[in-house]
Coordinates of C-alpha atoms in Angstrom, one line a residue:
M1 CA 142.4 176.9 419.9
K2 CA 143.2 176.9 416.2
R3 CA 145.8 179.5 415.2
A4 CA 144.2 182.2 413.0
T5 CA 145.8 182.8 409.6
L6 CA 146.4 185.9 407.6
R7 CA 143.5 184.7 405.3
D8 CA 141.2 184.5 408.4
I9 CA 142.0 188.2 409.1
A10 CA 141.6 189.2 405.5
Q11 CA 138.2 187.5 405.2
A12 CA 137.0 189.1 408.4
L13 CA 137.9 192.6 407.2
G14 CA 137.1 192.1 403.5
V15 CA 140.6 192.9 402.4
T16 CA 143.3 191.0 400.6
V17 CA 145.8 188.7 402.3
A18 CA 148.6 190.9 400.9
T19 CA 147.1 194.0 402.6
V20 CA 147.0 192.2 406.0
S21 CA 150.5 190.9 405.6
R22 CA 151.8 194.4 404.7
A23 CA 149.9 196.0 407.6
L24 CA 151.3 193.6 410.1
K25 CA 154.8 194.3 408.8
N26 CA 154.2 198.1 409.1
Y27 CA 154.7 198.8 405.4
P28 CA 154.6 202.6 404.7
D29 CA 152.1 202.2 401.8
I30 CA 149.4 201.0 404.2
S31 CA 147.4 203.7 406.0
T32 CA 147.6 204.1 409.7
A33 CA 143.8 203.4 410.0
T34 CA 144.1 200.2 408.1
K35 CA 147.1 199.1 410.2
Q36 CA 145.1 199.7 413.4
T37 CA 142.1 197.8 412.1
V38 CA 144.3 194.9 411.1
L39 CA 146.1 194.8 414.4
A40 CA 142.8 194.9 416.3
A41 CA 141.4 192.0 414.2
A42 CA 144.6 190.0 414.7
E43 CA 144.3 190.4 418.4
R44 CA 140.6 189.6 418.4
L45 CA 141.2 186.4 416.3
H46 CA 144.2 185.3 418.3
Y47 CA 146.5 185.5 415.3
A48 CA 150.2 184.5 415.8
P49 CA 152.8 184.1 413.1
H50 CA 153.7 180.5 412.4
P51 CA 156.8 179.7 414.6
M52 CA 158.7 178.3 411.6
A53 CA 158.0 181.5 409.7
V54 CA 159.3 183.6 412.6
K55 CA 162.5 181.6 412.6
L56 CA 162.9 182.1 408.9
R57 CA 162.4 185.8 409.1
Q58 CA 165.1 185.8 411.8
Q59 CA 167.2 183.8 409.2
A60 CA 167.6 180.9 411.7
Y61 CA 166.9 178.6 408.7
K62 CA 167.5 179.1 405.0
V63 CA 165.3 176.7 403.1
V64 CA 163.8 176.6 399.6
G65 CA 161.3 174.2 398.1
V66 CA 161.6 172.7 394.6
V67 CA 158.7 171.0 392.8
V68 CA 159.3 169.0 389.6
P69 CA 157.1 166.6 387.8
D70 CA 159.7 163.8 387.9
I71 CA 162.9 163.8 390.0
V72 CA 164.7 161.0 388.0
H73 CA 164.0 162.6 384.6
P74 CA 167.4 163.4 383.0
F75 CA 166.4 167.0 382.2
F76 CA 165.2 167.7 385.8
S77 CA 168.3 166.0 387.2
D78 CA 170.3 168.7 385.3
V79 CA 168.0 171.5 386.6
I80 CA 168.3 170.2 390.2
S81 CA 172.1 170.1 389.9
G82 CA 172.0 173.8 388.9
I83 CA 169.7 174.7 391.8
V84 CA 171.8 172.8 394.3
D85 CA 175.1 174.4 393.3
V86 CA 173.6 177.9 393.7
M87 CA 171.7 177.3 396.9
E88 CA 174.2 175.2 398.8
A89 CA 176.9 177.7 398.1
L90 CA 174.9 180.3 400.0
G91 CA 174.0 178.0 402.9
Y92 CA 170.5 177.1 401.8
H93 CA 168.8 173.8 402.3
I94 CA 166.6 172.3 399.6
I95 CA 163.4 170.3 400.1
L96 CA 162.6 168.4 396.9
S97 CA 159.2 167.2 395.9
Q98 CA 157.6 165.7 392.8
S99 CA 154.1 166.1 391.4
N100 CA 154.2 163.0 389.1
E101 CA 152.5 165.3 386.5
S102 CA 149.4 165.5 388.7
Y103 CA 147.7 168.9 389.3
E104 CA 146.2 167.6 392.6
K105 CA 149.5 166.4 393.9
E106 CA 151.1 169.7 392.8
I107 CA 148.6 171.6 395.0
R108 CA 149.3 169.3 398.0
V109 CA 153.1 169.5 397.8
T110 CA 153.2 173.2 397.4
Q111 CA 150.9 173.7 400.4
M112 CA 153.0 171.2 402.4
L113 CA 156.2 173.2 401.5
Q114 CA 154.5 176.5 402.6
A115 CA 153.5 174.9 405.9
T116 CA 157.0 173.7 406.4
G117 CA 158.1 177.3 406.3
V118 CA 160.3 177.5 403.2
D119 CA 161.7 180.9 402.1
G120 CA 160.5 180.4 398.5
L121 CA 159.5 177.9 395.9
L122 CA 160.9 176.9 392.5
V123 CA 158.2 175.1 390.5
C124 CA 157.9 173.3 387.2
L125 CA 154.1 172.9 386.6
S126 CA 152.6 169.5 385.9
N127 CA 151.1 168.6 382.5
E128 CA 147.7 168.8 384.1
T129 CA 148.0 172.3 385.6
V130 CA 145.7 175.0 384.1
S131 CA 144.6 177.0 387.1
I132 CA 147.3 178.5 389.1
D133 CA 145.2 179.8 392.0
H134 CA 147.2 177.6 394.5
L135 CA 150.4 179.4 393.6
R136 CA 148.8 182.9 393.5
A137 CA 147.5 182.2 397.1
L138 CA 151.1 181.4 398.2
Q139 CA 152.3 184.7 396.7
E140 CA 149.6 186.5 398.7
Y141 CA 151.3 185.1 401.8
D142 CA 154.5 186.8 400.7
L143 CA 156.0 183.5 399.6
P144 CA 158.1 184.0 396.4
V145 CA 157.4 181.6 393.6
V146 CA 159.6 181.2 390.5
L147 CA 158.5 179.0 387.6
F148 CA 160.8 177.2 385.3
D149 CA 160.5 175.0 382.1
K150 CA 156.7 174.6 382.3
I151 CA 155.2 177.9 383.2
S152 CA 151.9 179.7 383.0
P153 CA 151.2 183.2 381.6
L154 CA 148.4 183.5 384.1
L155 CA 150.8 183.9 387.0
D156 CA 152.6 187.1 387.6
A157 CA 155.9 185.5 388.6
S158 CA 159.5 185.3 387.5
S159 CA 160.3 182.4 385.1
V160 CA 163.1 180.7 383.3
V161 CA 162.5 178.7 380.1
T162 CA 164.1 177.4 377.0
N163 CA 163.2 179.1 373.8
D164 CA 160.9 176.2 372.9
F165 CA 159.5 177.8 369.8
Q166 CA 162.9 178.5 368.3
G167 CA 164.2 175.1 369.2
A168 CA 161.3 173.4 367.5
Y169 CA 161.5 175.7 364.4
D170 CA 165.2 175.0 364.0
A171 CA 164.7 171.2 364.4
V172 CA 162.0 171.1 361.7
A173 CA 164.1 173.5 359.5
H174 CA 167.0 171.0 359.8
L175 CA 164.8 168.3 358.4
L176 CA 163.3 170.5 355.7
D177 CA 166.7 171.7 354.6
Q178 CA 167.7 168.1 353.7
G179 CA 164.7 167.8 351.4
Y180 CA 162.3 166.0 353.7
T181 CA 158.9 167.6 352.8
R182 CA 156.6 165.3 354.7
V183 CA 157.4 166.0 358.4
A184 CA 155.2 164.7 361.2
H185 CA 155.1 165.9 364.8
L186 CA 154.4 164.0 368.0
K187 CA 153.2 166.9 370.1
G188 CA 152.8 167.1 373.8
P189 CA 149.6 167.8 375.9
P190 CA 147.7 171.0 375.2
H191 CA 148.1 172.7 378.5
P192 CA 151.9 173.1 379.1
E193 CA 153.2 176.3 377.6
N194 CA 156.5 174.6 376.5
T195 CA 154.8 171.9 374.4
R196 CA 152.4 174.4 372.9
Q197 CA 155.4 176.5 371.8
R198 CA 157.1 173.5 370.3
F199 CA 153.9 172.8 368.2
L200 CA 153.8 176.4 367.1
G201 CA 157.5 176.3 366.1
Y202 CA 156.7 173.2 364.0
Q203 CA 153.8 174.9 362.3
A204 CA 155.9 178.1 361.7
A205 CA 158.7 176.1 360.0
L206 CA 156.3 174.4 357.6
A207 CA 154.8 177.8 356.7
A208 CA 158.2 179.4 356.2
Y209 CA 159.1 176.7 353.8
G210 CA 155.8 176.9 351.9
L211 CA 154.6 173.5 353.0
P212 CA 151.0 172.7 354.0
F213 CA 150.0 171.7 357.5
R214 CA 148.7 168.2 357.4
P215 CA 146.6 167.2 360.4
E216 CA 147.2 163.5 359.8
Y217 CA 150.9 164.1 360.5
V218 CA 150.2 165.3 364.0
A219 CA 149.5 163.1 367.0
E220 CA 149.1 164.3 370.6
C221 CA 150.8 162.6 373.4
H222 CA 149.2 162.6 376.9
T223 CA 151.8 160.9 379.0
V224 CA 154.8 161.9 376.8
T225 CA 156.4 158.4 377.0
H226 CA 158.4 155.9 375.0
D227 CA 155.2 153.8 374.6
E228 CA 153.3 156.7 373.1
G229 CA 156.1 157.3 370.7
A230 CA 156.0 153.7 369.5
T231 CA 152.2 153.7 369.2
F232 CA 152.0 156.9 367.1
A233 CA 155.0 155.9 364.9
R234 CA 153.1 152.7 363.9
R235 CA 150.1 154.9 363.1
F236 CA 152.2 157.1 360.8
M237 CA 153.8 154.1 359.1
A238 CA 150.3 152.8 358.3
L239 CA 149.3 156.0 356.4
P240 CA 148.8 155.8 352.6
E241 CA 151.5 158.4 352.4
P242 CA 153.7 158.1 355.5
P243 CA 155.8 161.0 356.6
Q244 CA 159.5 161.1 355.7
A245 CA 160.6 162.6 359.0
L246 CA 159.4 162.9 362.5
F247 CA 159.9 165.7 365.1
A248 CA 159.1 164.5 368.6
V249 CA 158.2 166.7 371.6
S250 CA 160.7 164.8 373.8
D251 CA 163.5 162.3 373.6
S252 CA 161.5 159.5 375.3
V253 CA 158.9 159.9 372.6
A254 CA 161.5 160.0 369.8
I255 CA 163.3 156.9 371.1
G256 CA 159.9 155.1 371.3
A257 CA 159.3 156.0 367.7
I258 CA 162.7 154.7 366.6
T259 CA 162.1 151.5 368.5
A260 CA 158.8 150.9 366.6
L261 CA 160.3 151.8 363.3
K262 CA 163.2 149.4 363.7
E263 CA 160.9 146.6 364.9
A264 CA 158.8 147.1 361.7
G265 CA 162.0 146.8 359.6
W266 CA 162.2 150.5 358.7
R267 CA 165.6 152.1 358.6
V268 CA 166.4 155.3 360.5
P269 CA 167.0 157.8 358.9
Q270 CA 166.8 156.2 355.4
D271 CA 163.1 155.4 355.7
M272 CA 162.1 157.9 358.3
A273 CA 164.3 160.5 360.0
V274 CA 163.7 161.3 363.7
I275 CA 164.6 164.2 366.0
G276 CA 163.7 164.7 369.7
F277 CA 163.8 167.4 372.2
S278 CA 165.9 167.8 375.4
D279 CA 169.1 166.0 374.4
W280 CA 169.4 163.3 377.1
S281 CA 172.9 161.8 377.4
V282 CA 171.5 158.5 376.2
C283 CA 170.9 160.0 372.7
R284 CA 174.6 159.8 372.0
M285 CA 174.8 156.2 373.0
L286 CA 172.0 154.6 370.9
E287 CA 172.2 153.1 367.5
P288 CA 171.5 155.1 365.5
S289 CA 172.5 158.1 367.7
V290 CA 169.5 160.3 368.2
S291 CA 169.3 163.9 367.1
S292 CA 167.8 166.3 369.6
V293 CA 167.2 169.9 370.6
S294 CA 169.5 170.6 373.6
Q295 CA 167.9 172.3 376.6
P296 CA 170.3 174.0 379.1
G297 CA 168.9 172.3 382.1
Y298 CA 171.7 173.2 384.5
D299 CA 171.6 176.8 383.5
I300 CA 167.8 176.9 383.9
G301 CA 168.3 175.7 387.5
R302 CA 171.0 178.3 388.2
R303 CA 169.1 181.2 386.7
A304 CA 165.9 180.3 388.5
S305 CA 167.7 180.0 391.8
E306 CA 169.3 183.4 391.3
L307 CA 165.9 185.0 390.6
L308 CA 164.3 183.4 393.7
L309 CA 167.2 184.5 395.9
R310 CA 166.8 188.0 394.6
E311 CA 163.0 188.0 395.5
I312 CA 163.7 186.5 398.9
Q313 CA 166.1 189.3 399.7
Q314 CA 163.7 192.0 398.4
L315 CA 161.0 190.7 400.7
R316 CA 163.3 190.7 403.7
E317 CA 164.1 194.3 402.9
E318 CA 160.3 194.9 402.7
L319 CA 160.5 195.8 399.0
L320 CA 158.0 194.6 396.4
P321 CA 159.6 191.7 394.5
E322 CA 160.6 192.4 390.9
H323 CA 159.6 189.7 388.4
S324 CA 161.9 188.8 385.4
R325 CA 161.4 186.4 382.5
V326 CA 164.6 184.6 381.3
V327 CA 164.6 182.8 377.9
L328 CA 167.6 180.6 377.2
D329 CA 168.7 179.4 373.8
A330 CA 168.0 175.9 372.5
T331 CA 170.5 174.2 370.1
V332 CA 169.9 171.5 367.6
Q333 CA 172.3 168.6 368.0
V334 CA 172.4 166.7 364.7
R335 CA 173.2 163.0 364.9
Q336 CA 172.6 159.9 362.8
S337 CA 168.8 159.6 363.3
S338 CA 168.0 162.8 361.3
Q339 CA 171.0 163.1 358.9
R340 CA 170.0 162.2 355.4
P341 CA 172.7 159.7 354.1
V342 CA 174.9 161.0 351.3
G343 CA 173.1 160.2 348.0
G344 CA 170.0 159.2 350.0

């Protein structure tokens, strides 16, 4: 016989999964009548807690799930290092999964992690993710979810992000302060909140310096790759009035743009200045060295882990989890690719 779930009981009674869960745990804010009704339905439907979940509540295991779009991405490698250092110090095991920037795969891996019986989830949303019903459903099962980097304002959850707006504003202001007045932007996909904030920061800097927004100087990346950076840089070079400088949504896009510029015989930064976002270590090794906005990936991992551990403990103490939003500073790292030559 198939094991009934909390959702089965909730649907049978016309109440929420959270109400069923709290009734079965004898929470004081659930009435005695509701508790008796839920217990009767649980017995009638042959409900039994998942054995892995029982072991977790008994703290026989300490496991958290981590979902990132790309495990080998330099930024996410830094984030994962921060997570590992916090979690392993407290005896937690980590199950790491990647969504490959796919909404459908994100749903599958988060459901798999729940079925595995993790204590909580740390999730960076995919570029395709708009609806967050799959994560809200996990919360209804008393599974804590903390978002980082790419988050959604639609989910009532703790989050840790870089100040993407300020980082983008400062990057564009750096270009404008040197006298570049025609600044283009290779923006990210429309759904992720972080790429949207970077676009808004770009627009705000132009407005603050009294410069018009020129749609022909904006191109939207879909895969946020080196190839897209190269493709759109060629498009900008072909304009009747090409931009003097370029702010890219990521370092991979910025490096792709520099590659295309150099292949076309353009000098960086003399003919077009370029600055990226994330500050991969490779930025310091290239010629020219690549300016970028530094994201504190390791600190993002640490802070997100601390928030998740707090919520796990609150649930074990049968307290309602407290959600927090942490915003960490971004810092412009100026290198050769965006520094106007003296007398240039």
